[in-house]
Coordinates of C-alpha atoms and ligand atoms in Angstrom, one line a residue:
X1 CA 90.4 134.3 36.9
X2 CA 93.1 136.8 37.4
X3 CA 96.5 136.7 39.4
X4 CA 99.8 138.3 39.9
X5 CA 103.2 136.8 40.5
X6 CA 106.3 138.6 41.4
X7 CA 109.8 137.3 42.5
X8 CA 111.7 139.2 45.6
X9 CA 115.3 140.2 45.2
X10 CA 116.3 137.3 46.7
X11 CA 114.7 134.5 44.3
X12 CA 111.4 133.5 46.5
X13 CA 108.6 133.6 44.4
X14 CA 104.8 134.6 45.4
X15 CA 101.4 135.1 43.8
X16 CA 98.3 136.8 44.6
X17 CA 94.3 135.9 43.6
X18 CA 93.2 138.7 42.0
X19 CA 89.7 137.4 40.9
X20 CA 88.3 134.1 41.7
X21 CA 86.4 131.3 39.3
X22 CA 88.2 128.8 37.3
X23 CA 92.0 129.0 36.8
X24 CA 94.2 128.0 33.6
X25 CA 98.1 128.7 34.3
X26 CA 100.3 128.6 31.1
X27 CA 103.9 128.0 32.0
X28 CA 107.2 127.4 29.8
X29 CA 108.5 125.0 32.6
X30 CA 111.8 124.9 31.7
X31 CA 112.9 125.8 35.5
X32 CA 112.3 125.1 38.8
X33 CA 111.2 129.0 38.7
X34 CA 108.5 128.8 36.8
X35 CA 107.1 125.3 38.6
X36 CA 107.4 126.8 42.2
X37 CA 105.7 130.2 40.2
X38 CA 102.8 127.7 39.0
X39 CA 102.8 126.5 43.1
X40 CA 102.5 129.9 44.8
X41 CA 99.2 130.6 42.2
X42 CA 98.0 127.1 43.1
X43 CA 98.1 127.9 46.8
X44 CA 96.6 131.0 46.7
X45 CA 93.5 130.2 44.9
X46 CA 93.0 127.2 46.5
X47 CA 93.0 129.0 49.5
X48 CA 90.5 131.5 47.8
X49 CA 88.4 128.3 46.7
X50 CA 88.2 126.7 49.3
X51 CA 84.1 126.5 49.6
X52 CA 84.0 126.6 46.1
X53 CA 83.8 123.0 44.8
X54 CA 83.0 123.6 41.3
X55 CA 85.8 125.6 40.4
X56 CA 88.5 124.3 38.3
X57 CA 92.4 124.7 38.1
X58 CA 94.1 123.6 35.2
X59 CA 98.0 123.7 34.0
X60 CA 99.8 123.4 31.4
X61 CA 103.8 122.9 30.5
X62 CA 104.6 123.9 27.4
X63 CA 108.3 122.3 27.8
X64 CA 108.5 120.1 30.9
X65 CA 112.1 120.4 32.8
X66 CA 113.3 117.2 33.3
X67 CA 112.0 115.3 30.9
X68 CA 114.8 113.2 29.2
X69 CA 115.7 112.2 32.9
X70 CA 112.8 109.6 32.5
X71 CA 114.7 107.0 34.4
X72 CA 117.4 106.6 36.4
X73 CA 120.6 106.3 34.0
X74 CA 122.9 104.6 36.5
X75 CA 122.9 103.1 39.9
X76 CA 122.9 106.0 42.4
X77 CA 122.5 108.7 40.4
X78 CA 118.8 110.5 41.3
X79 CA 115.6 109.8 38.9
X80 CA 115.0 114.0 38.4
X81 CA 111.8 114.0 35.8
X82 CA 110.4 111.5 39.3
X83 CA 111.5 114.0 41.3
X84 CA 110.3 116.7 39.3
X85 CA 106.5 115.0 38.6
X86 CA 106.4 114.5 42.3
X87 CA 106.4 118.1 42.7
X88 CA 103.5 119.0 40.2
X89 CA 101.4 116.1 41.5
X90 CA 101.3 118.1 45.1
X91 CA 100.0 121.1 43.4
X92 CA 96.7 118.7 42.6
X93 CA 95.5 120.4 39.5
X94 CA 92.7 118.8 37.7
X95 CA 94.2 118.6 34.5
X96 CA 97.6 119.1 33.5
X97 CA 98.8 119.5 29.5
X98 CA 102.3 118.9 28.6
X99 CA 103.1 119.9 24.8
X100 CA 105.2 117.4 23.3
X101 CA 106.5 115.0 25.9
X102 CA 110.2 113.4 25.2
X103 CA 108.4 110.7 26.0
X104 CA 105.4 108.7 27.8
X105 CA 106.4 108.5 30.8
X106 CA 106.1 112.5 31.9
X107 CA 102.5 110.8 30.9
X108 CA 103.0 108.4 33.5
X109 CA 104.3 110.1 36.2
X110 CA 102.0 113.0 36.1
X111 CA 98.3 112.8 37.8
X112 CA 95.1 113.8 35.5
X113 CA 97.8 114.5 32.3
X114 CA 97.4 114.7 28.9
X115 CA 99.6 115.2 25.8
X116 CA 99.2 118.1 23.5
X117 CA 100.1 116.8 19.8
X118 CA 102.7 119.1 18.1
X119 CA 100.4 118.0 14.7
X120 CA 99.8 121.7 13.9
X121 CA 103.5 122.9 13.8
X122 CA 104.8 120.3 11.9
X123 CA 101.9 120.6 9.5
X124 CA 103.4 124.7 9.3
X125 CA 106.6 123.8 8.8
X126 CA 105.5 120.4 5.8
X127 CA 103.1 122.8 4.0
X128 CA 105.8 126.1 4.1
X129 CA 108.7 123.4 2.6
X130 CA 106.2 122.1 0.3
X131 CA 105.5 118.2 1.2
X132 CA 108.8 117.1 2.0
X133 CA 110.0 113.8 3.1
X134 CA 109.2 113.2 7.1
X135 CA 112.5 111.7 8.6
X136 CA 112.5 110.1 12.1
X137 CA 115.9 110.5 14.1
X138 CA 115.9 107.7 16.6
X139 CA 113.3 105.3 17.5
X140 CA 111.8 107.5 20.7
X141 CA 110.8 109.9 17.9
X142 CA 109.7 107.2 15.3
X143 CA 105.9 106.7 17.1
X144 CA 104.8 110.1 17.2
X145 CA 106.6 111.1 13.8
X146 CA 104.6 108.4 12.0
X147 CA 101.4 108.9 13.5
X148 CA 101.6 112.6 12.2
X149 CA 103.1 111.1 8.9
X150 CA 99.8 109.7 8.4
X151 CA 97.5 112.5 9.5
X152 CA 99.3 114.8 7.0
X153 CA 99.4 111.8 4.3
X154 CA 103.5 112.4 4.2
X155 CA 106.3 109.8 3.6
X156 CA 108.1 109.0 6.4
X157 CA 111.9 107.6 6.4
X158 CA 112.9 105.7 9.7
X159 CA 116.4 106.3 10.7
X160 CA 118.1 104.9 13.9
X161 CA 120.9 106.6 15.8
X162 CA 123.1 104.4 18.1
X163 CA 125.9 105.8 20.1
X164 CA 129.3 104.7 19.7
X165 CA 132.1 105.9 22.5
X166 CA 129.9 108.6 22.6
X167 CA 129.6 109.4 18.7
X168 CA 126.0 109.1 17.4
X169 CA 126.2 106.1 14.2
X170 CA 123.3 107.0 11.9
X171 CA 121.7 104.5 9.8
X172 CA 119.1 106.0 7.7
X173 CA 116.0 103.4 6.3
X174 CA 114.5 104.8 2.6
X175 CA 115.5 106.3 -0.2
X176 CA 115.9 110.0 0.4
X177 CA 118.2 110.8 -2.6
X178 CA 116.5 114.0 -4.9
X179 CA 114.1 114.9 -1.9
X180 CA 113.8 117.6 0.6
X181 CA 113.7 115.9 4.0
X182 CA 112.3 117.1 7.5
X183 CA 113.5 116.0 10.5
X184 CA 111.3 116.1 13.4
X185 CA 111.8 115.5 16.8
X186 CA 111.2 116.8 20.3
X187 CA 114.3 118.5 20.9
X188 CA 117.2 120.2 20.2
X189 CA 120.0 120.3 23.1
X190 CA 123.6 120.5 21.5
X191 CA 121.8 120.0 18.7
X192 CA 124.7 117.1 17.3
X193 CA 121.8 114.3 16.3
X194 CA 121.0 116.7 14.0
X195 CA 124.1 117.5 12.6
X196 CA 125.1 114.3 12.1
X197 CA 122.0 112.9 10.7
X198 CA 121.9 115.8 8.6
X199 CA 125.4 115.3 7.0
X200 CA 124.3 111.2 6.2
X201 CA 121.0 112.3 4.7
X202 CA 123.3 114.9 2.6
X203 CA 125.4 111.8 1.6
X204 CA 123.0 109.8 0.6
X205 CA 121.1 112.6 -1.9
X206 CA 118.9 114.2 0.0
X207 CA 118.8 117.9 -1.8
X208 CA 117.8 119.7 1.2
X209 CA 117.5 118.8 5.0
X210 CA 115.0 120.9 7.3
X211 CA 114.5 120.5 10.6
X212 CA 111.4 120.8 13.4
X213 CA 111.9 120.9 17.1
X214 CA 109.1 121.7 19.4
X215 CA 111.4 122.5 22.5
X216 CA 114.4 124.5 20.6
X217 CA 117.3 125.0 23.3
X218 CA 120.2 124.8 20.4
X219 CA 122.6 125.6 23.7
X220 CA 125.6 126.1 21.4
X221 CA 123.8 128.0 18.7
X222 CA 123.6 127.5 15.3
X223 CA 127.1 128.0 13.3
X224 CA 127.7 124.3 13.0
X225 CA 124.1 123.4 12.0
X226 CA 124.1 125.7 9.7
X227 CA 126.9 123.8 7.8
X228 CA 123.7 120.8 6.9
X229 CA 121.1 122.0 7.9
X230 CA 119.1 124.7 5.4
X231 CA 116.2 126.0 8.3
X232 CA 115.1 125.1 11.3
X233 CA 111.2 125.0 12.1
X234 CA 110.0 125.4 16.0
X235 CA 107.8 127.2 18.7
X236 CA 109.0 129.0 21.4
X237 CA 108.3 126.5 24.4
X238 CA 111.4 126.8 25.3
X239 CA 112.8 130.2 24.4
X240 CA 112.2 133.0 22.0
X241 CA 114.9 133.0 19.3
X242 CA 115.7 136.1 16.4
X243 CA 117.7 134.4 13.8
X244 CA 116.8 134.4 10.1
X245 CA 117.9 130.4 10.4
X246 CA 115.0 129.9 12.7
X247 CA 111.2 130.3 12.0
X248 CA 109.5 129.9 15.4
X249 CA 106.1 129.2 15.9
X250 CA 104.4 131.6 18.8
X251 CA 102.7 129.2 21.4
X252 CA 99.5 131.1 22.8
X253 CA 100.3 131.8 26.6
X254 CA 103.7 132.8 26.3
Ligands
PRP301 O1 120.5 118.2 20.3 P1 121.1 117.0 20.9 O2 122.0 117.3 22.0 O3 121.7 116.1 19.8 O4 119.9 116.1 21.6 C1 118.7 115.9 20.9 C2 118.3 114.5 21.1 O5 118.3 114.2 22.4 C3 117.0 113.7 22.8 O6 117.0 112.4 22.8 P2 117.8 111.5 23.9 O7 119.2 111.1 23.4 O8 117.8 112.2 25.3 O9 116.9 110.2 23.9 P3 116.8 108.9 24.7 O10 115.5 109.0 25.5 O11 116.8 107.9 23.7 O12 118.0 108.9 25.6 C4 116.1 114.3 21.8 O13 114.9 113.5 21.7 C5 116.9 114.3 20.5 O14 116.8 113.1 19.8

């Protein structure tokens, strides 16, 4: 299966069938771009397909815009990762694969989906530090972080982050004191959970603090991390980054 997309001069996006059969689309999805890109391939295969029934289209998100918005924060403000789901549920793929949903309800909210674990690149990142501690950030990331705690036979040290007037309040649950710790979680935005966290694991002994993100925006950079923080493990689902701070994993696709 072969196609072509292209964007005009003036934003609209379009897409052309080069060869028919069975279709896989690999897409960051960190834009609307790159969904309505994924929706002008859709609709011109499926209008290539349409007598043929056995063919299948599949699609997958490597980071899904939207997908902290997975409710709808206060009364009258829109529901966007509904909004957003909505959109990819009209393209009726047969299977869609997210990589490392915030959380279960992109899951949810998404017909014929399925998770791809982020297992293999924390296993990189555990194996290259050499068996460190496993440290949860907030209890969203606690589920996954021990379920790959186990596959990879690591400790894992629960912490809990609470916001306060806006101020994350870190309470950290184990001993981390002599031990290198790696944080995992989904994402990095401002990247300030991590800061913070980073500084109480510092407190309380811990002789170095890594950190893994599969979706690594780090919007403001990395000058204040770097303060806690000794490297930063991730793929590029979200961007690709060149800093000697960062070692990205390269996802196939992109
Ligand atoms: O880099 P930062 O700007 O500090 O943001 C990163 C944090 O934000 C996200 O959680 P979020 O607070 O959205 O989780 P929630 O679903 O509990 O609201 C993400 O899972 C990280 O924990």
């Amino acid at each position: 299966m072969k196609y072509e997309s292209k964007r005009f001069k003036d934003g609209q996006v379009t897409a052309k069938i080069i060869e028919g059969g069975n279709i896989h689309i690999k897409i960051r999805g960190n834009s609307y771009e790159d969904l309505f890109k994924a929706a002008a391939i859709k609709e011109a295969w499926d209008a290539e397909n349409a007598t043929n029934k056995t063919a299948v289209a599949k699609l997958t998100i490597f980071c899904l815009i939207g997908q902290r918005s997975d409710r709808r924060f206060n009364k009258g403000e829109s529901f966007d990762l509904k909004v957003i789901c909505k959109f990819i549920n009209d393209m009726k793929f047969d299977s869609v694969a997210i990589l490392h949903p915030h959380s279960p309800i992109s899951l949810a909210l998404i017909d014929n989906s399925e998770k791809i674990s982020h297992v293999d690149y924390v296993e990189k990142a555990f194996k290259h530090i050499g068996n460190p501690v496993l440290v949860s950030p907030d209890a969203g990331a606690y589920k996954t972080t021990h379920e790959i705690a186990e596959k990879l036979n690591a400790d894992l040290v629960p912490s809990n982050k609470v916001r306060v007037d806006g101020a994350p309040v870190i309470s950290i649950q184990g001993d981390v004191n002599g031990k290198q710790c790696l944080i995992v979680d989904d994402l990095a935005d401002g990247g300030r959970t991590f800061k913070f966290l980073a500084e109480a694991l510092k407190q309380q002994g811990a002789a170095e603090v890594y950190l893994y993100v599969t979706h690594a925006q780090f919007n403001y950079g990395f000058d204040e991390l770097k303060e806690t923080i000794d490297h930063v493990y991730c793929t590029n689902s979200y961007k690709d980054i060149d800093d000697d701070f960062v070692t990205q994993f390269k996802l196939a696709g992109l």
